[in-house]
CSV table of C-alpha atoms in Angstrom, one decimal:
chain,number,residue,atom,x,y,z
L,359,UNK,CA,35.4,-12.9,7.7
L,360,UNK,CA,35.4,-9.2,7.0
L,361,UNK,CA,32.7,-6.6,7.9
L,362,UNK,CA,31.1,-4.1,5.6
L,363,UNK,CA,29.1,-1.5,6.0
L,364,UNK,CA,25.6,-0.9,4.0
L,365,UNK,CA,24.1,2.6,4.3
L,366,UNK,CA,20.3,1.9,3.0
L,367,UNK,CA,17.9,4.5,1.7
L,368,UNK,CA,14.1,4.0,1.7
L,369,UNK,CA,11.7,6.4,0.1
L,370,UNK,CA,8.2,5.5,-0.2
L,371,UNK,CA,5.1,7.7,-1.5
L,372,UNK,CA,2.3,5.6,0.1
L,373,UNK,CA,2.5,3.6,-3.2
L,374,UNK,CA,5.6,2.8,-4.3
L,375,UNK,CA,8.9,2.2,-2.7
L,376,UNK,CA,12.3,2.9,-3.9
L,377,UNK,CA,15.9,1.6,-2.5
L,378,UNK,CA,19.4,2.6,-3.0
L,379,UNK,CA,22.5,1.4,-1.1
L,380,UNK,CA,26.1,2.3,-0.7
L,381,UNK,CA,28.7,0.4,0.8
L,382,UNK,CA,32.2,1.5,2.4
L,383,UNK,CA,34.7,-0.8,4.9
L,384,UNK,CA,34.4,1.4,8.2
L,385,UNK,CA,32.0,2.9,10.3
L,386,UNK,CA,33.6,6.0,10.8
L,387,UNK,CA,33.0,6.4,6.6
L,388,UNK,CA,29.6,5.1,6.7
L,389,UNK,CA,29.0,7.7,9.5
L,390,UNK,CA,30.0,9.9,6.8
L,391,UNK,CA,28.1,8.6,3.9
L,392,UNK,CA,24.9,9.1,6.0
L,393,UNK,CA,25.2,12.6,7.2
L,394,UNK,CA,26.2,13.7,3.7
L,395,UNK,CA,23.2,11.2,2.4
L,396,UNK,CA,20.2,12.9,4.6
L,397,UNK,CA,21.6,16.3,4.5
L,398,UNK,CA,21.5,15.9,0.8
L,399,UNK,CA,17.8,14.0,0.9
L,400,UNK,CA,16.6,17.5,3.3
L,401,UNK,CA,17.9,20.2,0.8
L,402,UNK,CA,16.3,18.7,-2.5
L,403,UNK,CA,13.8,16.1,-1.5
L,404,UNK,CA,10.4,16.7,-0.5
L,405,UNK,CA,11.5,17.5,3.0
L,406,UNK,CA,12.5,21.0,2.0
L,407,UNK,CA,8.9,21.6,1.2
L,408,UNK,CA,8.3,21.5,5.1
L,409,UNK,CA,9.3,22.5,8.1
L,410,UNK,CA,10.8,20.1,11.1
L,411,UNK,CA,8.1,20.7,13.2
L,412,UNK,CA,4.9,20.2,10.3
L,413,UNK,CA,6.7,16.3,9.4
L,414,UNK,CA,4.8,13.6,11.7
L,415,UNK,CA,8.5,12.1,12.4
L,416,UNK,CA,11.7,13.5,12.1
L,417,UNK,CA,15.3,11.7,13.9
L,418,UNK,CA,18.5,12.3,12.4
L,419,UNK,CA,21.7,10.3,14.4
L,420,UNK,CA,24.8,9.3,13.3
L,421,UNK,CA,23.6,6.4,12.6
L,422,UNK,CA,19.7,6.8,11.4
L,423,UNK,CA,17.6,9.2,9.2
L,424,UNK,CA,13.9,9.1,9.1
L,425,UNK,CA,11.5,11.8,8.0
L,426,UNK,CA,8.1,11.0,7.5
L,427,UNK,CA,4.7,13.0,6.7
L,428,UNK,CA,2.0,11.2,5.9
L,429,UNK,CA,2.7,8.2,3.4
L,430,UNK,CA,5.8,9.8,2.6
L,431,UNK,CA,8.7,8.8,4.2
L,432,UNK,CA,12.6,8.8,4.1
L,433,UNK,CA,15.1,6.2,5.8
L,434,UNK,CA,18.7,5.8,5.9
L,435,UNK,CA,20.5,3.6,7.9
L,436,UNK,CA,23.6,1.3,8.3
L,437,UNK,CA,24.0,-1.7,8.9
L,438,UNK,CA,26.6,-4.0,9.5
L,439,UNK,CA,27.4,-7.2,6.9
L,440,UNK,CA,29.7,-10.2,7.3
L,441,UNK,CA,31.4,-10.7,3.6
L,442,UNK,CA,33.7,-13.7,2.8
């Protein structure tokens, strides 16, 4: 079996909920998708309109992005998928 690797985004309002996914072979690329994702999501999202320390959450890893203020909220993460 091979591995893939899914790099997820969440954004939800409090009401609705939207998804978007990319997919690349290694995790050195997904790594790369993800920084490039979130820095993206923090320069024209709703997270510019704030500062770090006013959002209620706030984590940015290699591997993980999630900015939250009240109901709004924006993940990214990988994960790892077996393919045939």
């Amino acid at each position: 079996m091979k591995s893939i690797y899914l790099i997820n985004l969440e954004f939800c309002d409090g009401y609705d909920r939207e998804y978007e996914t990319k997919a690349t072979t290694t995790l050195k690329k997904a790594k790369k998708i993800l920084k490039d994702w979130a820095t993206k999501e923090k320069q024209t999202t709703w997270i510019n309109d704030y500062k770090m320390e006013e959002l209620d959450n706030y984590e940015f890893s290699e591997c993980y992005f999630d900015a939250q203020l009240n109901e709004l909220r924006t993940t990214i993460w990988i994960k790892k998928q077996q393919i045939e």
